[in-house]
Amino acid sequence: MSDPATRRGPEPLEEPPPFFGTWRRFYLVVAGNLLGWIVLFYLFQRWFS
C-alpha cells in the first residue's frame, strides 16, 4: 500500500510576480536597473575625476 504522506502529487504552480507578468521580465528589469546604476556611477566618476 502507498502511504499518502509519501506520495508526491503535481508541483504547485508558482504565483506570477506582482509586476511585469513573468519572472523573466521581472529579473530583466532588475538587471537593467542595476546596469543603469553602474553606468550612471561610472559616468559620474569620470565627470568628476
mmCIF file of C-alpha atoms in Angstrom:
data_model
loop_
_atom_site.group_PDB
_atom_site.id
_atom_site.type_symbol
_atom_site.label_atom_id
_atom_site.label_comp_id
_atom_site.label_asym_id
_atom_site.label_seq_id
_atom_site.Cartn_x
_atom_site.Cartn_y
_atom_site.Cartn_z
ATOM 1 C CA MET A 1 0.000 0.000 0.000
ATOM 2 C CA SER A 2 1.164 3.510 -0.618
ATOM 3 C CA ASP A 3 1.337 5.973 2.209
ATOM 4 C CA PRO A 4 -0.445 9.249 1.314
ATOM 5 C CA ALA A 5 2.201 11.263 3.180
ATOM 6 C CA THR A 6 4.995 9.979 0.914
ATOM 7 C CA ARG A 7 3.053 10.183 -2.339
ATOM 8 C CA ARG A 8 4.017 13.179 -4.429
ATOM 9 C CA GLY A 9 1.406 14.958 -6.456
ATOM 10 C CA PRO A 10 1.901 17.632 -9.091
ATOM 11 C CA GLU A 11 4.074 20.546 -8.077
ATOM 12 C CA PRO A 12 2.119 23.659 -7.065
ATOM 13 C CA LEU A 13 2.153 26.422 -9.663
ATOM 14 C CA GLU A 14 4.293 29.457 -8.922
ATOM 15 C CA GLU A 15 2.475 32.701 -8.462
ATOM 16 C CA PRO A 16 3.317 35.367 -11.030
ATOM 17 C CA PRO A 17 5.357 38.325 -9.801
ATOM 18 C CA PRO A 18 3.436 41.398 -8.658
ATOM 19 C CA PHE A 19 4.778 43.422 -11.625
ATOM 20 C CA PHE A 20 5.667 42.732 -15.288
ATOM 21 C CA GLY A 21 3.670 39.489 -15.651
ATOM 22 C CA THR A 22 6.531 36.954 -15.721
ATOM 23 C CA TRP A 23 9.559 36.302 -13.565
ATOM 24 C CA ARG A 24 11.795 36.547 -16.645
ATOM 25 C CA ARG A 25 10.660 40.126 -17.343
ATOM 26 C CA PHE A 26 10.908 40.998 -13.658
ATOM 27 C CA TYR A 27 14.536 39.826 -13.454
ATOM 28 C CA LEU A 28 15.405 41.552 -16.751
ATOM 29 C CA VAL A 29 14.092 44.831 -15.336
ATOM 30 C CA VAL A 30 16.078 44.311 -12.116
ATOM 31 C CA ALA A 31 19.263 43.519 -14.098
ATOM 32 C CA GLY A 32 18.665 46.503 -16.398
ATOM 33 C CA ASN A 33 18.167 48.760 -13.401
ATOM 34 C CA LEU A 34 21.421 47.545 -11.864
ATOM 35 C CA LEU A 35 23.261 48.058 -15.150
ATOM 36 C CA GLY A 36 21.815 51.567 -15.391
ATOM 37 C CA TRP A 37 23.103 52.447 -11.913
ATOM 38 C CA ILE A 38 26.539 51.059 -12.751
ATOM 39 C CA VAL A 39 26.742 53.165 -15.929
ATOM 40 C CA LEU A 40 25.431 56.236 -14.109
ATOM 41 C CA PHE A 41 28.045 55.967 -11.339
ATOM 42 C CA TYR A 42 30.790 55.266 -13.890
ATOM 43 C CA LEU A 43 29.895 58.430 -15.807
ATOM 44 C CA PHE A 44 29.647 60.376 -12.531
ATOM 45 C CA GLN A 45 33.108 59.183 -11.538
ATOM 46 C CA ARG A 46 34.582 60.065 -14.955
ATOM 47 C CA TRP A 47 32.988 63.526 -14.915
ATOM 48 C CA PHE A 48 34.394 64.494 -11.500
ATOM 49 C CA SER A 49 37.840 62.901 -11.730
#
